[in-house]
């Protein structure tokens, strides 16, 4: 092989560096998605090991989840829990710094969203979460968006103002323990919690929470267990 051909076939150090970087990114993506696929995906998700008749969102056995089949369109990545899961008790703080807990949310359907100011997808979906709260929020339902930034609530408060999220209450967890407690694998992570405090579904990543599909999903969760008279 002559000198000209050798120069054509020889790879420069820069070429090797670029190839290594691409390989590293590919490896990271593989690790991330290996953790997340059971809680996210491009098509309606439901746990494959579930029996055909399981507990419903109101905790009564022998019924399929009232959310079954509603995770489509904009909600295709939403994982329906065929059997409601226990959620470990967790704490966070309201805008005044007063402690709140999972027990304080009992009696209403809750869309628990975990976010941070540095999370770009969180910024993109915050107006949609606000629109969902404006449309359906009240005694039966609330979007509980908990910020996990460190250093106090001011940064989170500014973020909500910048994104126009005027209908969302300010909730924070600077300890970041909530992220671990609910076994989140990325941000944003959103859990749908029944009136009884059970997880009936979750979605990893951003979503169009202002979409008709999202509203139908939430309305089904609300209707599944009427409030006690």
Short mmCIF file of N, CA, C and O in Angstrom, two decimals, residues 111-197:
data_model
loop_
_atom_site.label_atom_id
_atom_site.label_comp_id
_atom_site.label_asym_id
_atom_site.label_seq_id
_atom_site.Cartn_x
_atom_site.Cartn_y
_atom_site.Cartn_z
N UNK A 111 -52.40 13.97 40.81
CA UNK A 111 -51.39 13.76 39.79
C UNK A 111 -50.10 14.34 40.36
O UNK A 111 -49.89 15.55 40.39
N UNK A 112 -49.25 13.47 40.88
CA UNK A 112 -48.01 13.86 41.53
C UNK A 112 -46.91 13.98 40.48
O UNK A 112 -46.49 12.99 39.88
N UNK A 113 -46.43 15.20 40.29
CA UNK A 113 -45.40 15.47 39.28
C UNK A 113 -44.12 15.92 39.98
O UNK A 113 -44.13 16.82 40.80
N UNK A 114 -43.01 15.26 39.66
CA UNK A 114 -41.71 15.60 40.25
C UNK A 114 -40.89 16.33 39.19
O UNK A 114 -40.67 15.81 38.09
N UNK A 115 -40.41 17.54 39.52
CA UNK A 115 -39.74 18.37 38.53
C UNK A 115 -38.61 19.18 39.15
O UNK A 115 -38.49 19.28 40.37
N UNK A 116 -37.80 19.77 38.27
CA UNK A 116 -36.71 20.65 38.70
C UNK A 116 -36.58 21.80 37.71
O UNK A 116 -36.96 21.67 36.54
N UNK A 117 -36.05 22.92 38.15
CA UNK A 117 -35.94 24.09 37.28
C UNK A 117 -34.96 23.88 36.15
O UNK A 117 -35.06 24.51 35.10
N UNK A 118 -33.97 22.98 36.34
CA UNK A 118 -32.97 22.74 35.29
C UNK A 118 -33.42 21.67 34.29
O UNK A 118 -32.69 21.34 33.36
N UNK A 119 -34.61 21.13 34.49
CA UNK A 119 -35.14 20.09 33.61
C UNK A 119 -35.89 20.73 32.45
O UNK A 119 -36.98 21.28 32.65
N UNK A 120 -35.32 20.69 31.26
CA UNK A 120 -35.94 21.33 30.09
C UNK A 120 -37.31 20.76 29.77
O UNK A 120 -38.26 21.51 29.54
N UNK A 121 -37.50 19.43 29.76
CA UNK A 121 -38.85 18.90 29.51
C UNK A 121 -39.86 19.35 30.56
O UNK A 121 -41.05 19.48 30.26
N UNK A 122 -39.40 19.57 31.80
CA UNK A 122 -40.31 20.04 32.85
C UNK A 122 -40.85 21.43 32.50
O UNK A 122 -42.04 21.71 32.69
N UNK A 123 -39.99 22.27 31.98
CA UNK A 123 -40.42 23.62 31.57
C UNK A 123 -41.44 23.54 30.44
O UNK A 123 -42.40 24.31 30.39
N UNK A 124 -41.25 22.59 29.54
CA UNK A 124 -42.15 22.46 28.39
C UNK A 124 -43.54 21.97 28.80
O UNK A 124 -44.54 22.38 28.22
N UNK A 125 -43.60 21.09 29.82
CA UNK A 125 -44.91 20.53 30.18
C UNK A 125 -45.61 21.29 31.30
O UNK A 125 -46.80 21.06 31.56
N UNK A 126 -44.92 22.19 31.98
CA UNK A 126 -45.54 22.89 33.12
C UNK A 126 -46.81 23.65 32.72
O UNK A 126 -47.82 23.59 33.45
N UNK A 127 -46.84 24.38 31.59
CA UNK A 127 -48.09 25.05 31.20
C UNK A 127 -49.23 24.06 30.97
O UNK A 127 -50.40 24.40 31.21
N UNK A 128 -48.91 22.85 30.52
CA UNK A 128 -49.95 21.86 30.28
C UNK A 128 -50.49 21.30 31.60
O UNK A 128 -51.69 21.06 31.74
N UNK A 129 -49.61 21.11 32.57
CA UNK A 129 -50.06 20.69 33.89
C UNK A 129 -50.94 21.78 34.51
O UNK A 129 -51.95 21.47 35.17
N UNK A 130 -50.56 23.02 34.28
CA UNK A 130 -51.36 24.14 34.79
C UNK A 130 -52.75 24.14 34.15
O UNK A 130 -53.77 24.36 34.83
N UNK A 131 -52.80 23.88 32.84
CA UNK A 131 -54.09 23.85 32.14
C UNK A 131 -54.97 22.71 32.66
O UNK A 131 -56.19 22.86 32.79
N UNK A 132 -54.36 21.58 32.98
CA UNK A 132 -55.11 20.45 33.53
C UNK A 132 -55.68 20.80 34.90
O UNK A 132 -56.85 20.50 35.19
N UNK A 133 -54.86 21.45 35.73
CA UNK A 133 -55.34 21.87 37.04
C UNK A 133 -56.47 22.88 36.90
O UNK A 133 -57.48 22.81 37.63
N UNK A 134 -56.33 23.82 35.97
CA UNK A 134 -57.38 24.83 35.77
C UNK A 134 -58.68 24.20 35.31
O UNK A 134 -59.77 24.65 35.68
N UNK A 135 -58.59 23.14 34.51
CA UNK A 135 -59.79 22.50 33.95
C UNK A 135 -60.47 21.56 34.94
O UNK A 135 -61.70 21.52 35.03
N UNK A 136 -59.68 20.78 35.71
CA UNK A 136 -60.26 19.72 36.52
C UNK A 136 -59.97 19.85 38.02
O UNK A 136 -60.54 19.10 38.82
N UNK A 137 -59.10 20.76 38.40
CA UNK A 137 -58.71 20.88 39.80
C UNK A 137 -59.86 21.30 40.70
O UNK A 137 -60.76 22.03 40.28
N UNK A 138 -59.82 20.81 41.92
CA UNK A 138 -60.88 21.13 42.88
C UNK A 138 -60.86 20.14 44.02
O UNK A 138 -59.82 19.56 44.35
N UNK A 139 -62.02 19.92 44.62
CA UNK A 139 -62.11 19.03 45.78
C UNK A 139 -61.81 17.58 45.43
O UNK A 139 -61.38 16.80 46.29
N UNK A 140 -62.02 17.19 44.15
CA UNK A 140 -61.83 15.79 43.75
C UNK A 140 -60.48 15.52 43.11
O UNK A 140 -60.09 14.37 42.97
N UNK A 141 -59.77 16.56 42.70
CA UNK A 141 -58.53 16.34 41.95
C UNK A 141 -57.57 17.51 42.12
O UNK A 141 -58.01 18.67 42.19
N UNK A 142 -56.28 17.19 42.17
CA UNK A 142 -55.26 18.24 42.21
C UNK A 142 -53.99 17.77 41.53
O UNK A 142 -53.56 16.62 41.68
N UNK A 143 -53.38 18.68 40.77
CA UNK A 143 -52.03 18.47 40.26
C UNK A 143 -51.08 18.93 41.36
O UNK A 143 -51.07 20.11 41.72
N UNK A 144 -50.32 18.01 41.90
CA UNK A 144 -49.35 18.32 42.95
C UNK A 144 -47.96 18.24 42.32
O UNK A 144 -47.38 17.16 42.20
N UNK A 145 -47.45 19.37 41.88
CA UNK A 145 -46.15 19.43 41.21
C UNK A 145 -45.10 19.81 42.25
O UNK A 145 -45.11 20.93 42.77
N UNK A 146 -44.21 18.88 42.57
CA UNK A 146 -43.23 19.08 43.63
C UNK A 146 -41.85 19.33 43.03
O UNK A 146 -41.31 18.49 42.31
N UNK A 147 -41.28 20.46 43.35
CA UNK A 147 -39.94 20.83 42.89
C UNK A 147 -38.89 20.25 43.84
O UNK A 147 -39.05 20.29 45.05
N UNK A 148 -37.80 19.71 43.27
CA UNK A 148 -36.76 19.10 44.11
C UNK A 148 -35.44 19.86 44.04
O UNK A 148 -34.39 19.31 44.39
N UNK A 149 -35.46 21.13 43.61
CA UNK A 149 -34.24 21.95 43.65
C UNK A 149 -33.80 22.18 45.09
O UNK A 149 -34.62 22.27 46.00
N UNK A 150 -32.51 22.33 45.28
CA UNK A 150 -31.98 22.68 46.58
C UNK A 150 -31.91 24.20 46.71
O UNK A 150 -31.91 24.91 45.72
N UNK A 151 -31.86 24.70 47.93
CA UNK A 151 -31.63 26.11 48.13
C UNK A 151 -32.86 26.96 48.34
O UNK A 151 -32.80 28.18 48.17
N UNK A 152 -33.97 26.35 48.71
CA UNK A 152 -35.15 27.14 49.01
C UNK A 152 -36.14 27.23 47.85
O UNK A 152 -35.83 26.84 46.72
N UNK A 153 -37.33 27.77 48.12
CA UNK A 153 -38.42 27.76 47.15
C UNK A 153 -38.39 28.91 46.13
O UNK A 153 -39.19 28.90 45.20
N UNK A 154 -37.52 29.89 46.31
CA UNK A 154 -37.57 31.07 45.45
C UNK A 154 -37.37 30.74 43.97
O UNK A 154 -38.07 31.27 43.10
N UNK A 155 -36.42 29.87 43.71
CA UNK A 155 -36.15 29.50 42.31
C UNK A 155 -37.36 28.82 41.69
O UNK A 155 -37.73 29.10 40.54
N UNK A 156 -38.00 27.94 42.44
CA UNK A 156 -39.19 27.25 41.95
C UNK A 156 -40.34 28.22 41.74
O UNK A 156 -41.09 28.11 40.76
N UNK A 157 -40.47 29.19 42.64
CA UNK A 157 -41.55 30.17 42.53
C UNK A 157 -41.39 31.00 41.25
O UNK A 157 -42.37 31.24 40.52
N UNK A 158 -40.17 31.42 40.97
CA UNK A 158 -39.90 32.19 39.74
C UNK A 158 -40.20 31.34 38.51
O UNK A 158 -40.76 31.82 37.53
N UNK A 159 -39.82 30.07 38.57
CA UNK A 159 -40.05 29.15 37.46
C UNK A 159 -41.54 29.05 37.14
O UNK A 159 -41.94 29.11 35.97
N UNK A 160 -42.37 28.89 38.15
CA UNK A 160 -43.81 28.79 37.94
C UNK A 160 -44.36 30.08 37.34
O UNK A 160 -45.23 30.04 36.46
N UNK A 161 -43.84 31.21 37.79
CA UNK A 161 -44.28 32.49 37.23
C UNK A 161 -43.87 32.62 35.77
O UNK A 161 -44.66 33.07 34.92
N UNK A 162 -42.65 32.21 35.46
CA UNK A 162 -42.15 32.32 34.09
C UNK A 162 -42.93 31.44 33.12
O UNK A 162 -43.10 31.78 31.95
N UNK A 163 -43.38 30.29 33.60
CA UNK A 163 -44.10 29.35 32.74
C UNK A 163 -45.62 29.59 32.77
O UNK A 163 -46.37 28.84 32.15
N UNK A 164 -46.04 30.60 33.48
CA UNK A 164 -47.47 30.92 33.53
C UNK A 164 -48.30 29.93 34.32
O UNK A 164 -49.52 29.83 34.11
N UNK A 165 -47.67 29.20 35.24
CA UNK A 165 -48.37 28.18 36.00
C UNK A 165 -49.03 28.79 37.24
O UNK A 165 -48.72 28.44 38.38
N UNK A 166 -49.97 29.69 37.03
CA UNK A 166 -50.60 30.42 38.13
C UNK A 166 -51.63 29.59 38.88
O UNK A 166 -52.03 29.95 39.99
N UNK A 167 -52.07 28.47 38.31
CA UNK A 167 -53.08 27.64 38.97
C UNK A 167 -52.46 26.51 39.77
O UNK A 167 -53.18 25.76 40.44
N UNK A 168 -51.13 26.35 39.69
CA UNK A 168 -50.45 25.30 40.44
C UNK A 168 -49.92 25.85 41.76
O UNK A 168 -49.30 26.91 41.80
N UNK A 169 -50.17 25.12 42.84
CA UNK A 169 -49.62 25.51 44.13
C UNK A 169 -48.12 25.21 44.14
O UNK A 169 -47.64 24.30 43.46
N UNK A 170 -47.38 26.01 44.91
CA UNK A 170 -45.93 25.80 45.03
C UNK A 170 -45.66 24.73 46.09
O UNK A 170 -46.01 24.90 47.26
N UNK A 171 -45.05 23.63 45.66
CA UNK A 171 -44.66 22.56 46.56
C UNK A 171 -43.19 22.25 46.31
O UNK A 171 -42.75 22.22 45.14
N UNK A 172 -42.44 21.99 47.37
CA UNK A 172 -41.01 21.73 47.22
C UNK A 172 -40.55 20.57 48.10
O UNK A 172 -41.16 20.27 49.13
N UNK A 173 -39.48 19.94 47.68
CA UNK A 173 -38.80 18.91 48.47
C UNK A 173 -37.30 19.05 48.22
O UNK A 173 -36.73 18.31 47.42
N UNK A 174 -36.65 20.02 48.88
CA UNK A 174 -35.22 20.23 48.64
C UNK A 174 -34.34 19.05 49.04
O UNK A 174 -33.20 18.94 48.59
N UNK A 175 -34.88 18.14 49.86
CA UNK A 175 -34.10 16.96 50.25
C UNK A 175 -33.96 15.98 49.09
O UNK A 175 -33.03 15.17 49.06
N UNK A 176 -34.90 16.02 48.15
CA UNK A 176 -34.88 15.09 47.03
C UNK A 176 -35.30 13.68 47.40
O UNK A 176 -35.26 12.77 46.56
N UNK A 177 -35.75 13.48 48.62
CA UNK A 177 -36.12 12.13 49.06
C UNK A 177 -37.35 11.60 48.32
O UNK A 177 -37.49 10.39 48.14
N UNK A 178 -38.23 12.49 47.92
CA UNK A 178 -39.44 12.06 47.22
C UNK A 178 -39.10 11.30 45.95
O UNK A 178 -39.73 10.29 45.62
N UNK A 179 -38.08 11.76 45.24
CA UNK A 179 -37.65 11.13 43.99
C UNK A 179 -37.31 9.66 44.24
O UNK A 179 -37.68 8.77 43.46
N UNK A 180 -36.61 9.40 45.33
CA UNK A 180 -36.19 8.03 45.67
C UNK A 180 -37.37 7.23 46.21
O UNK A 180 -37.55 6.06 45.86
N UNK A 181 -38.19 7.86 47.02
CA UNK A 181 -39.31 7.17 47.67
C UNK A 181 -40.27 6.57 46.65
O UNK A 181 -40.75 5.44 46.82
N UNK A 182 -40.57 7.31 45.59
CA UNK A 182 -41.52 6.82 44.59
C UNK A 182 -40.83 6.07 43.45
O UNK A 182 -41.44 5.71 42.46
N UNK A 183 -39.52 5.85 43.60
CA UNK A 183 -38.73 5.08 42.63
C UNK A 183 -38.79 5.70 41.23
O UNK A 183 -38.98 5.01 40.22
N UNK A 184 -38.61 7.01 41.18
CA UNK A 184 -38.55 7.69 39.89
C UNK A 184 -37.24 7.33 39.20
O UNK A 184 -36.22 7.10 39.86
N UNK A 185 -37.26 7.28 37.87
CA UNK A 185 -36.05 6.95 37.12
C UNK A 185 -35.64 8.07 36.17
O UNK A 185 -34.70 7.93 35.41
N UNK A 186 -36.32 9.16 36.20
CA UNK A 186 -36.00 10.29 35.33
C UNK A 186 -36.92 11.44 35.66
O UNK A 186 -37.82 11.32 36.49
N UNK A 187 -36.67 12.57 35.00
CA UNK A 187 -37.54 13.73 35.24
C UNK A 187 -37.98 14.32 33.92
O UNK A 187 -37.18 14.38 32.98
N UNK A 188 -39.23 14.75 33.90
CA UNK A 188 -40.21 14.62 34.98
C UNK A 188 -40.73 13.19 35.11
O UNK A 188 -40.74 12.44 34.15
N UNK A 189 -41.14 12.84 36.31
CA UNK A 189 -41.87 11.59 36.56
C UNK A 189 -43.21 11.97 37.19
O UNK A 189 -43.26 12.81 38.08
N UNK A 190 -44.28 11.36 36.71
CA UNK A 190 -45.62 11.72 37.17
C UNK A 190 -46.39 10.47 37.58
O UNK A 190 -46.47 9.51 36.82
N UNK A 191 -46.92 10.49 38.79
CA UNK A 191 -47.72 9.37 39.31
C UNK A 191 -49.17 9.81 39.44
O UNK A 191 -49.45 10.93 39.86
N UNK A 192 -50.08 8.92 39.08
CA UNK A 192 -51.50 9.15 39.31
C UNK A 192 -51.89 8.35 40.55
O UNK A 192 -51.73 7.12 40.57
N UNK A 193 -52.36 9.04 41.57
CA UNK A 193 -52.65 8.43 42.86
C UNK A 193 -54.15 8.52 43.14
O UNK A 193 -54.76 9.58 42.97
N UNK A 194 -54.72 7.40 43.56
CA UNK A 194 -56.16 7.33 43.82
C UNK A 194 -56.54 8.06 45.10
O UNK A 194 -55.68 8.47 45.88
N UNK A 195 -57.82 8.19 45.32
CA UNK A 195 -58.31 8.84 46.54
C UNK A 195 -57.81 8.13 47.79
O UNK A 195 -57.63 8.75 48.84
N UNK A 196 -57.59 6.83 47.67
CA UNK A 196 -57.12 6.05 48.81
C UNK A 196 -55.63 6.04 48.99
O UNK A 196 -55.11 5.34 49.87
N UNK A 197 -54.89 6.80 48.17
CA UNK A 197 -53.45 6.89 48.32
C UNK A 197 -52.67 5.80 47.63
O UNK A 197 -51.52 5.53 47.98
#
